[in-house]
mmCIF file of C-alpha atoms in Angstrom:
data_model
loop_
_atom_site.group_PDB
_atom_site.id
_atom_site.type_symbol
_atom_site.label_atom_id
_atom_site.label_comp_id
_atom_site.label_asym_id
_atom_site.label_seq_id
_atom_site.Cartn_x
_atom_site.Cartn_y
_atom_site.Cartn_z
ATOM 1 C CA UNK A 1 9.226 -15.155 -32.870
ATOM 2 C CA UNK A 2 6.339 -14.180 -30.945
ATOM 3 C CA UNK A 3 7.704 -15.582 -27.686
ATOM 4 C CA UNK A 4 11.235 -13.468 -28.496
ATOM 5 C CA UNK A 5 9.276 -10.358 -28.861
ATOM 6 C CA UNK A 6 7.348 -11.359 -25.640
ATOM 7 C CA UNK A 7 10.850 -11.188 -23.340
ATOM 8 C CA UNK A 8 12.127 -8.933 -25.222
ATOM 9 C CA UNK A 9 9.250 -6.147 -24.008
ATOM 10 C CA UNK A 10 9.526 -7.863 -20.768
ATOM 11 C CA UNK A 11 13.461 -6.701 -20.765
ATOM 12 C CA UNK A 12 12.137 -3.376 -21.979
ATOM 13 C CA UNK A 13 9.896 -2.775 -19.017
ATOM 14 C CA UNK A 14 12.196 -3.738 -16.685
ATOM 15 C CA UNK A 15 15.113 -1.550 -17.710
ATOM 16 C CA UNK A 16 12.697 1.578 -17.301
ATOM 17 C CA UNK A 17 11.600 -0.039 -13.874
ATOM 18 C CA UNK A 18 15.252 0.584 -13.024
ATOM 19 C CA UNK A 19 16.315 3.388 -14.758
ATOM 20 C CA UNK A 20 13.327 5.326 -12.414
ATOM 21 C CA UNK A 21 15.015 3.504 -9.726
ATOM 22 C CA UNK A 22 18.600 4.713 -11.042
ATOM 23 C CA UNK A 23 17.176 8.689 -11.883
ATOM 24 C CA UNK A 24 15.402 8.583 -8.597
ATOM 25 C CA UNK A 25 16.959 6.649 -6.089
ATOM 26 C CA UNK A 26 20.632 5.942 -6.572
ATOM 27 C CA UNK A 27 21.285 10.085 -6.769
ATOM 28 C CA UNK A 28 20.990 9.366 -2.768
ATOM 29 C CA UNK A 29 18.706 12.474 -2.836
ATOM 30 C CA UNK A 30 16.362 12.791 0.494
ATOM 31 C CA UNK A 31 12.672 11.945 -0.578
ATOM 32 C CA UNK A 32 11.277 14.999 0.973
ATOM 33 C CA UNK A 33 12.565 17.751 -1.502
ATOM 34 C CA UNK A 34 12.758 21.106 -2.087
ATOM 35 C CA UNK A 35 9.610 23.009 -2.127
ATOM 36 C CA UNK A 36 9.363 23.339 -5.970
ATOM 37 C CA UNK A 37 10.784 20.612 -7.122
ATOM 38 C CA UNK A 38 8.018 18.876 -5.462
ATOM 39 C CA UNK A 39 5.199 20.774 -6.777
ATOM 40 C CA UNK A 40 7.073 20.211 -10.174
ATOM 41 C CA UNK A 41 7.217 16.515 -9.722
ATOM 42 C CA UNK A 42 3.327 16.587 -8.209
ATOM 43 C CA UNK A 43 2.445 18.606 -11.884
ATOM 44 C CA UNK A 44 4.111 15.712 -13.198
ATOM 45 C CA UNK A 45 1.216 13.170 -12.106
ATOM 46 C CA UNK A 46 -1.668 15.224 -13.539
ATOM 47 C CA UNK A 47 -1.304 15.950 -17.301
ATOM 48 C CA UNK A 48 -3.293 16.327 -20.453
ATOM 49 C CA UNK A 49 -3.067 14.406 -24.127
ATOM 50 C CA UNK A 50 -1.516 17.631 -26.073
ATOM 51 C CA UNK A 51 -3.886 18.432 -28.631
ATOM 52 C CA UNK A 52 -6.816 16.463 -27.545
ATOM 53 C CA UNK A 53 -8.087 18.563 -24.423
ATOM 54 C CA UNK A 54 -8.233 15.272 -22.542
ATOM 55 C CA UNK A 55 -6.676 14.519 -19.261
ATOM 56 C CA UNK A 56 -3.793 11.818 -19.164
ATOM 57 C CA UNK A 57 -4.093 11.539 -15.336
ATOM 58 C CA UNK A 58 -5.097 13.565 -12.406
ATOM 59 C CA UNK A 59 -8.554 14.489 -11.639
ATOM 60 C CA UNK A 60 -9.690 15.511 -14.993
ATOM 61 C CA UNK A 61 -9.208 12.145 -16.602
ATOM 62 C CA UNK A 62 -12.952 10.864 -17.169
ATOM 63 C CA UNK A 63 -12.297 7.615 -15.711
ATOM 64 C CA UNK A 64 -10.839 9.197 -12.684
ATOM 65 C CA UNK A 65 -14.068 11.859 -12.396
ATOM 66 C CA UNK A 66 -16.643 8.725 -12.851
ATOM 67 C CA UNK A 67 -14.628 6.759 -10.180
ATOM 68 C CA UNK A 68 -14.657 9.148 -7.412
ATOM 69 C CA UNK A 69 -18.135 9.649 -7.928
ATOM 70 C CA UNK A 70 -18.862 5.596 -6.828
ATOM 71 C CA UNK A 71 -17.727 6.667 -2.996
ATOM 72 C CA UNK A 72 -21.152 6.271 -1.218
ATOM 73 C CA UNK A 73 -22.106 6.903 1.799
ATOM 74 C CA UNK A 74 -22.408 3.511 3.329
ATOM 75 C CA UNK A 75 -18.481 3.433 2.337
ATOM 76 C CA UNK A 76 -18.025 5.909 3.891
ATOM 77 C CA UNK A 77 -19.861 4.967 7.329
ATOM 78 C CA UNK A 78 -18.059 1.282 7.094
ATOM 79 C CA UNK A 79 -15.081 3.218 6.962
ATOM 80 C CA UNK A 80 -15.810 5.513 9.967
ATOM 81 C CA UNK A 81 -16.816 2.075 11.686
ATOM 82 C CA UNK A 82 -13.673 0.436 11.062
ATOM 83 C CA UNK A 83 -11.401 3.248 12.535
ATOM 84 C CA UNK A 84 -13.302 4.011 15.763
ATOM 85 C CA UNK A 85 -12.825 0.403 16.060
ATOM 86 C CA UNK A 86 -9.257 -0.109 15.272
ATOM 87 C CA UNK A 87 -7.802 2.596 16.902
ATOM 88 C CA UNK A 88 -9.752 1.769 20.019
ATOM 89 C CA UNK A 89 -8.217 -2.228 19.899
ATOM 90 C CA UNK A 90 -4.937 -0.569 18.924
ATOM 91 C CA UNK A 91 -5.417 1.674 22.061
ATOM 92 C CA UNK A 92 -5.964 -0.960 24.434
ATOM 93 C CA UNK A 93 -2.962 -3.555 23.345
ATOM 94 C CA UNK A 94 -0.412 -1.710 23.436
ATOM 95 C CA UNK A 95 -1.272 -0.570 27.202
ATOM 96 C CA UNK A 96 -1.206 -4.015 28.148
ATOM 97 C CA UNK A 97 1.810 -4.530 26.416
ATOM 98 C CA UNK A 98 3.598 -1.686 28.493
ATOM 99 C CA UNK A 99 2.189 -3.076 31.313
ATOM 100 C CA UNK A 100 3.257 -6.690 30.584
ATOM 101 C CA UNK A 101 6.499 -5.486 29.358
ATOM 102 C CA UNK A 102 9.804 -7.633 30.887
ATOM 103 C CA UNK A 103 13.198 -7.419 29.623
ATOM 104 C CA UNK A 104 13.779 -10.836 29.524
ATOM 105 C CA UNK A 105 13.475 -11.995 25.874
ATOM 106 C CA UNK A 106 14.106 -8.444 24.307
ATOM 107 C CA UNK A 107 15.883 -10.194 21.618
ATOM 108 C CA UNK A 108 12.520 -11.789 20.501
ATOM 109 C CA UNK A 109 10.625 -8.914 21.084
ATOM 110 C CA UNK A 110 12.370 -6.664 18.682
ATOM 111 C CA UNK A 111 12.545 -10.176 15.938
ATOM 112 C CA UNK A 112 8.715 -9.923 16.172
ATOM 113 C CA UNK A 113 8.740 -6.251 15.948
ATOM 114 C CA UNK A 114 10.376 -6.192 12.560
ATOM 115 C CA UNK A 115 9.319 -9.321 11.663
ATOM 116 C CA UNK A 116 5.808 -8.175 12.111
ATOM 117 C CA UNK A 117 6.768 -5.474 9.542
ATOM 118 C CA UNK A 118 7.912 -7.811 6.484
ATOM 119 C CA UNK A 119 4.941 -9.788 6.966
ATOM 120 C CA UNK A 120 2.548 -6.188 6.496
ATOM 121 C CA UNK A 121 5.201 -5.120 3.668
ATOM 122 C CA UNK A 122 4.255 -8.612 2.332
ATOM 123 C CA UNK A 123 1.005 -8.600 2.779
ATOM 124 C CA UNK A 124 0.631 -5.433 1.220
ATOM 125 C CA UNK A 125 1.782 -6.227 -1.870
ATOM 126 C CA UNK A 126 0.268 -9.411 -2.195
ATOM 127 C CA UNK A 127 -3.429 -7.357 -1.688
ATOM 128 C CA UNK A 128 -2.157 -4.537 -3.932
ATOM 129 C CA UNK A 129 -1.232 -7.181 -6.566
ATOM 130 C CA UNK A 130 -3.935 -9.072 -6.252
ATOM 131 C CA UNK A 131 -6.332 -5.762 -6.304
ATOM 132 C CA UNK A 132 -4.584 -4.055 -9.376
ATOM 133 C CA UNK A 133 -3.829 -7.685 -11.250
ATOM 134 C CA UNK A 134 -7.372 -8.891 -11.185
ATOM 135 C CA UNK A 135 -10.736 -8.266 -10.936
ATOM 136 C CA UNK A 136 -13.348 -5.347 -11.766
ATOM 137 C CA UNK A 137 -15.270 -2.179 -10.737
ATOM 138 C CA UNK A 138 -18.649 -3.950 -11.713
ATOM 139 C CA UNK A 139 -18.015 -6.890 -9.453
ATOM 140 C CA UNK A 140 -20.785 -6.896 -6.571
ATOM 141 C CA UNK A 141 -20.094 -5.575 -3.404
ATOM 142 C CA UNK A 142 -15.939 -5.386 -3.830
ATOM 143 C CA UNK A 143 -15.724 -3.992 -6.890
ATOM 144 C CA UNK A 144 -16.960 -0.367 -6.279
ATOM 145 C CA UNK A 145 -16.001 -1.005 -2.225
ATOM 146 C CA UNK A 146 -12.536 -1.829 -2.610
ATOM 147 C CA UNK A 147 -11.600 -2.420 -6.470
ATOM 148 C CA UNK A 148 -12.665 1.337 -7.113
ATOM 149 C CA UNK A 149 -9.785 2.950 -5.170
ATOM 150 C CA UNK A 150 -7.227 1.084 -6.881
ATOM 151 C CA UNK A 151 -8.288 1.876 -10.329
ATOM 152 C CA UNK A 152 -9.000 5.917 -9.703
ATOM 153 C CA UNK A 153 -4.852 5.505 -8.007
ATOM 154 C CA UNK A 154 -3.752 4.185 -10.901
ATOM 155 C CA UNK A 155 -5.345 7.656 -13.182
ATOM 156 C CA UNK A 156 -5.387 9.941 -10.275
ATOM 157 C CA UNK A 157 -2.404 9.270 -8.231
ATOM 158 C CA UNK A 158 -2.718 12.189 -5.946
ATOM 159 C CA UNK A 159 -6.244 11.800 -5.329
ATOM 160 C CA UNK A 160 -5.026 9.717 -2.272
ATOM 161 C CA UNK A 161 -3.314 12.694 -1.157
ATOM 162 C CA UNK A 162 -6.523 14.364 -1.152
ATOM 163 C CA UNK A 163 -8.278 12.184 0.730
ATOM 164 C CA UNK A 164 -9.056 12.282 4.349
ATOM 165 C CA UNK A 165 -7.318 9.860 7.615
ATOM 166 C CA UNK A 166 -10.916 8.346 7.449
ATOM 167 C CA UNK A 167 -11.028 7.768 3.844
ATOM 168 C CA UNK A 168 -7.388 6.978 3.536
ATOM 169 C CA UNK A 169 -7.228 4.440 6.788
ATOM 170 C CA UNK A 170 -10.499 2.882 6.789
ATOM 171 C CA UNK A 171 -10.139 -0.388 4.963
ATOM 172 C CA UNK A 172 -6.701 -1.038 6.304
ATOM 173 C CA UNK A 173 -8.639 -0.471 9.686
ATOM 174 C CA UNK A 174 -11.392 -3.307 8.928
ATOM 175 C CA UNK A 175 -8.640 -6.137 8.116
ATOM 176 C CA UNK A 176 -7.037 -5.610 11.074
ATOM 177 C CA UNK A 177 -10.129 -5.455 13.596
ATOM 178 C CA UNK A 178 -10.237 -9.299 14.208
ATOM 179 C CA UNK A 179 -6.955 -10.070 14.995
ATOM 180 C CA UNK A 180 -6.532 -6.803 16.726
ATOM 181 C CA UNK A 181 -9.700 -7.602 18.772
ATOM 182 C CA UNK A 182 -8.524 -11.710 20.159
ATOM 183 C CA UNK A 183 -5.410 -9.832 20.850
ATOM 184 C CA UNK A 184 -7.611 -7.690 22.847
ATOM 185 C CA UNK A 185 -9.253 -10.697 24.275
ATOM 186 C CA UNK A 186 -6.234 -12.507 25.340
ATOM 187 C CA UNK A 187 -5.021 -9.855 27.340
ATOM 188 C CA UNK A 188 -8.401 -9.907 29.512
ATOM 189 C CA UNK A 189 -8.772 -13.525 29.904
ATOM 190 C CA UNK A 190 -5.365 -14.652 30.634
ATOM 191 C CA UNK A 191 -3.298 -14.320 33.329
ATOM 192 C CA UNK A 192 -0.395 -12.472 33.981
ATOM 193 C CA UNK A 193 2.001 -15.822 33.698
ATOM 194 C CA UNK A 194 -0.031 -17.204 30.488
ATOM 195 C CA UNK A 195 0.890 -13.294 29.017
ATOM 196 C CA UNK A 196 4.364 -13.557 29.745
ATOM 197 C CA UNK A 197 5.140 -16.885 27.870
ATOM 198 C CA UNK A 198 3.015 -15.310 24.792
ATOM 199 C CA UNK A 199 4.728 -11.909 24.457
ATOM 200 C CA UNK A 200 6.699 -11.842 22.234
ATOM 201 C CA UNK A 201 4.425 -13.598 19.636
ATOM 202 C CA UNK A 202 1.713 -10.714 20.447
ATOM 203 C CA UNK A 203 4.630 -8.090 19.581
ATOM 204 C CA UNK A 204 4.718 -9.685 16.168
ATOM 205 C CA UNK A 205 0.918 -9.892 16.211
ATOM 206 C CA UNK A 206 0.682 -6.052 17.472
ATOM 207 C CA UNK A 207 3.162 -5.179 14.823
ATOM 208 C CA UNK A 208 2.006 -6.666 12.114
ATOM 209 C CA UNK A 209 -1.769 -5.243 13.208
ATOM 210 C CA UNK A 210 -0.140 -1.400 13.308
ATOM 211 C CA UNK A 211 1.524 -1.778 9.918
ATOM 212 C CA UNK A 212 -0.924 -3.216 7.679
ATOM 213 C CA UNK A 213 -3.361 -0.597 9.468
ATOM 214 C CA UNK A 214 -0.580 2.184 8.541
ATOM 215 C CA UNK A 215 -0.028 0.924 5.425
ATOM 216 C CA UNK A 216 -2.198 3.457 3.436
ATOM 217 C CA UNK A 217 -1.542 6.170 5.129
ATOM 218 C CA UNK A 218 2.486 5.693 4.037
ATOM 219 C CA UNK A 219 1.442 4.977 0.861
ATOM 220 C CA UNK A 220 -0.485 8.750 0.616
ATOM 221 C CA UNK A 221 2.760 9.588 2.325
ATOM 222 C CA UNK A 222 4.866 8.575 -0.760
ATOM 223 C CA UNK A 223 2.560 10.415 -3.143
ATOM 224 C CA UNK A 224 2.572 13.719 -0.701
ATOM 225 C CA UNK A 225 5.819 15.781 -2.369
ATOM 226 C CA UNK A 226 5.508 18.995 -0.183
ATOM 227 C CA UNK A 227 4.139 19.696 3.192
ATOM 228 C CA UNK A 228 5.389 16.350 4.777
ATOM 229 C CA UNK A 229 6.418 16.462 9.144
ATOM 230 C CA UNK A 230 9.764 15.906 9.358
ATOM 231 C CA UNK A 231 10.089 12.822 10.943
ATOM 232 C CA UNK A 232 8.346 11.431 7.805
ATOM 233 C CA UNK A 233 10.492 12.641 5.712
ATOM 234 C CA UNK A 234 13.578 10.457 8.150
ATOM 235 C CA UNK A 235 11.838 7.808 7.766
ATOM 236 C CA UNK A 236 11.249 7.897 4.599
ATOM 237 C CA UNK A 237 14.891 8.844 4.392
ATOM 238 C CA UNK A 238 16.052 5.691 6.287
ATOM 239 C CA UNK A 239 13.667 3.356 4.478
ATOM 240 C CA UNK A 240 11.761 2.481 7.193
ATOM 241 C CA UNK A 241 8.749 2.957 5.737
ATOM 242 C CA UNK A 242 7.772 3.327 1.838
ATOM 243 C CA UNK A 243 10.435 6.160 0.354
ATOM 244 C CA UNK A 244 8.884 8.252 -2.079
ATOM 245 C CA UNK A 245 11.285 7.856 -4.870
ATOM 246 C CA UNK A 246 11.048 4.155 -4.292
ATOM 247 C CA UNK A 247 7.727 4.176 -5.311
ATOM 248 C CA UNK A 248 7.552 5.844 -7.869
ATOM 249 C CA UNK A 249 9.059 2.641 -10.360
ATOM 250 C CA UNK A 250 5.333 1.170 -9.639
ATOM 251 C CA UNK A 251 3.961 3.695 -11.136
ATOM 252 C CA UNK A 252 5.410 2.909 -14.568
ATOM 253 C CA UNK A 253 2.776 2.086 -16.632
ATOM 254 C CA UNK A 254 1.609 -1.138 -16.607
ATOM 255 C CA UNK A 255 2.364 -0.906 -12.971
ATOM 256 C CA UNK A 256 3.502 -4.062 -13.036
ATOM 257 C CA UNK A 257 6.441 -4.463 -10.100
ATOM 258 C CA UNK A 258 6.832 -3.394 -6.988
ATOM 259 C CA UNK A 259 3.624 -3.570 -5.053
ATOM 260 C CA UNK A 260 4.440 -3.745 -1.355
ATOM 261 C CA UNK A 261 3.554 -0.336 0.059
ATOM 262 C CA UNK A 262 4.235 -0.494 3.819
ATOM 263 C CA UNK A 263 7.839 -0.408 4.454
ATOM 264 C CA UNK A 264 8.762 -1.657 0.158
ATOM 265 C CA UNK A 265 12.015 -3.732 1.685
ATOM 266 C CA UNK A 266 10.428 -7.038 -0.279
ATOM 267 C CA UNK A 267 9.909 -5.099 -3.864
ATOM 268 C CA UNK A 268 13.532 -5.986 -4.924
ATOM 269 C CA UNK A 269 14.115 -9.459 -4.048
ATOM 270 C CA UNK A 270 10.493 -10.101 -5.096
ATOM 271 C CA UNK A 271 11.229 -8.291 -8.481
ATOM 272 C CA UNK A 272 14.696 -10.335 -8.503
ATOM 273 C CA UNK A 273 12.677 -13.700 -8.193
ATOM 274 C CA UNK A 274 10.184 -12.492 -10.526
ATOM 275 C CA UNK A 275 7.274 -13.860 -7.987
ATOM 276 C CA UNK A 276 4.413 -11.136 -9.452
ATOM 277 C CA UNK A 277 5.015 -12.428 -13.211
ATOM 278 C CA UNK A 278 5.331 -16.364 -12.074
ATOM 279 C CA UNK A 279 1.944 -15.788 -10.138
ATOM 280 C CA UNK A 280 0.344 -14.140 -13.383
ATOM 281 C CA UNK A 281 1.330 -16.927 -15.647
ATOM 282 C CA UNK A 282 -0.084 -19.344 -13.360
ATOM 283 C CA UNK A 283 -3.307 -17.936 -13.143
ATOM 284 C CA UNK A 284 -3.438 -17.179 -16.606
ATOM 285 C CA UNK A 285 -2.949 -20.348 -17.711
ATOM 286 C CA UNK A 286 -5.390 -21.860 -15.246
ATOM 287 C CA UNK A 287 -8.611 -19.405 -15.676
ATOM 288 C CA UNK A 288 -7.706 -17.574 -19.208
ATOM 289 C CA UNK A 289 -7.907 -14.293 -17.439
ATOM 290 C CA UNK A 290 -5.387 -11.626 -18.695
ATOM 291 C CA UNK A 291 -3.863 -9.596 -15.985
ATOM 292 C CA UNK A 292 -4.874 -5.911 -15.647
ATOM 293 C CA UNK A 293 -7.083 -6.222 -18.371
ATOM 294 C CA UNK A 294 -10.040 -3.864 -16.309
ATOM 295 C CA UNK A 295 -7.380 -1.670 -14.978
ATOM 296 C CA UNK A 296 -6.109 -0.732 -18.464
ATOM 297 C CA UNK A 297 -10.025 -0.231 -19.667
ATOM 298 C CA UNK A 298 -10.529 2.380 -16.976
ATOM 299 C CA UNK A 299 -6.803 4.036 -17.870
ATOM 300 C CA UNK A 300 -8.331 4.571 -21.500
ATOM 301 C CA UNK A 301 -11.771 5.780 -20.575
ATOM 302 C CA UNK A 302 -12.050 9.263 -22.484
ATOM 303 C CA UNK A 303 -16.003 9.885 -21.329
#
């Protein structure tokens, strides 16, 4: 009985997972729209509990307000770090690249362009996953450093979209520093015919660097619903990077599915395979550990 019930919510879930992917995505509607049906739709993420005078979501919820208030300044100076760093590396490789640059394997460039890209999308998801599955605020030194932020999205969702490039980039920006940086160190101790036979694996490397630093910054991209340039919005459009429609089906409570953020091309197959639940049970079974057990605590917090 209780194992029926158990797939039986699990079919549940999943049929709301995809009728917000039917309602939202399937209508073939671009994901920048109009100009109020996005501030309608942004409304949408910030509500209150009618008749209780407490926030649902949004920046009023009291988990949300106690959250925000753990950004300290030494975040906020690792995060500064980690930028000036990054986008000097990022800089610097990709004008040896141009220079380097040869026609001759094009055809392997451009694999290890967009392979590059499903490794980030994967890579993504597997650290969103792992950040929203597991863990807690109170853990020392990653809980309120990187733990925090995924919590306050999960009761906020547009607080990302009020946050700075520094505050939005900066821990993408530290992961990617030490590869970025023995890229960087290649190109100056190698020589020009030692660069040539490595090229096309330092595309993927220099893609999959860019994206994974990017990836935050399209994810506050898929939360932004009015004001977007318009070459976001086409390639949101195209589905080259994270649509915002797309993903909204995370965001189904208990954000369970879909949690690659960078370009979202593995969410289906990944969903299809059921590789988030398979890794869950695993765990579960091994340590005890229920997943999402903090993040729900912090969803209920009332003061």
């Amino acid at each position: 009985g209780g194992e029926g019930m158990k797939m039986a919510s699990q079919e549940e879930r999943q049929q709301q997972h995809y009728r917000v992917a039917g309602s939202s995505m399937a209508t073939g509607e671009p994901a920048c729209a109009s100009l109020p049906d996005s501030r309608q739709q942004q409304q949408q993420e910030q509500g209150d509990v009618e008749g209780t005078g407490l926030a649902r979501w949004g920046p009023q919820h009291a988990g949300a307000k106690e959250l925000a208030q753990l950004y300290s300044p030494v975040k906020r100076f690792q995060e500064w770090l980690c930028v000036i760093l990054n986008i000097s590396l990022i800089s610097w490789n990709l004008y040896h690249l141009l220079i380097n640059f040869s026609w001759d394997h094009i055809h392997l460039i451009l694999i290890g362009i967009v392979a590059g890209m499903v490794t980030a999308d994967f890579a993504s998801g597997l650290v969103h996953w792992g950040a929203d599955t597991w863990g807690s605020v109170d853990l020392p030194i990653l809980g309120k450093a990187f733990i925090r932020p995924f919590r306050e999205h999960h009761i906020d969702p547009t607080a990302i979209t009020r946050h700075d490039f520094v505050e939005t980039n900066g821990d993408n920006c530290m992961l990617t520093v030490v590869p970025l940086a023995y890229m960087a160190y290649k190109f100056l101790t190698l020589s020009p015919e030692a660069i040539y036979g490595i090229y096309s694996w330092q595309c993927y490397i220099f893609s999959l660097g860019l994206f994974v630093t990017l990836t935050n910054q399209i994810h506050k991209w898929s939360h932004t619903y009015y004001g977007l340039p318009s070459w976001v919005c086409l390639l949101q459009d195209w589905h080259i990077i994270l649509p915002r429609k797309h993903h909204r089906i995370h965001h189904v409570s208990p954000h369970e599915t879909y949690f690659c953020i960078t370009t979202g091309w593995l969410n289906n197959p990944l969903e299809k395979i059921g590789f988030w639940k398979t890794l869950e049970d695993i765990i579960q079974r091994l340590t005890g550990n229920k997943p999402r057990t903090d993040d729900l605590k912090w969803t209920q917090k009332t003061k």
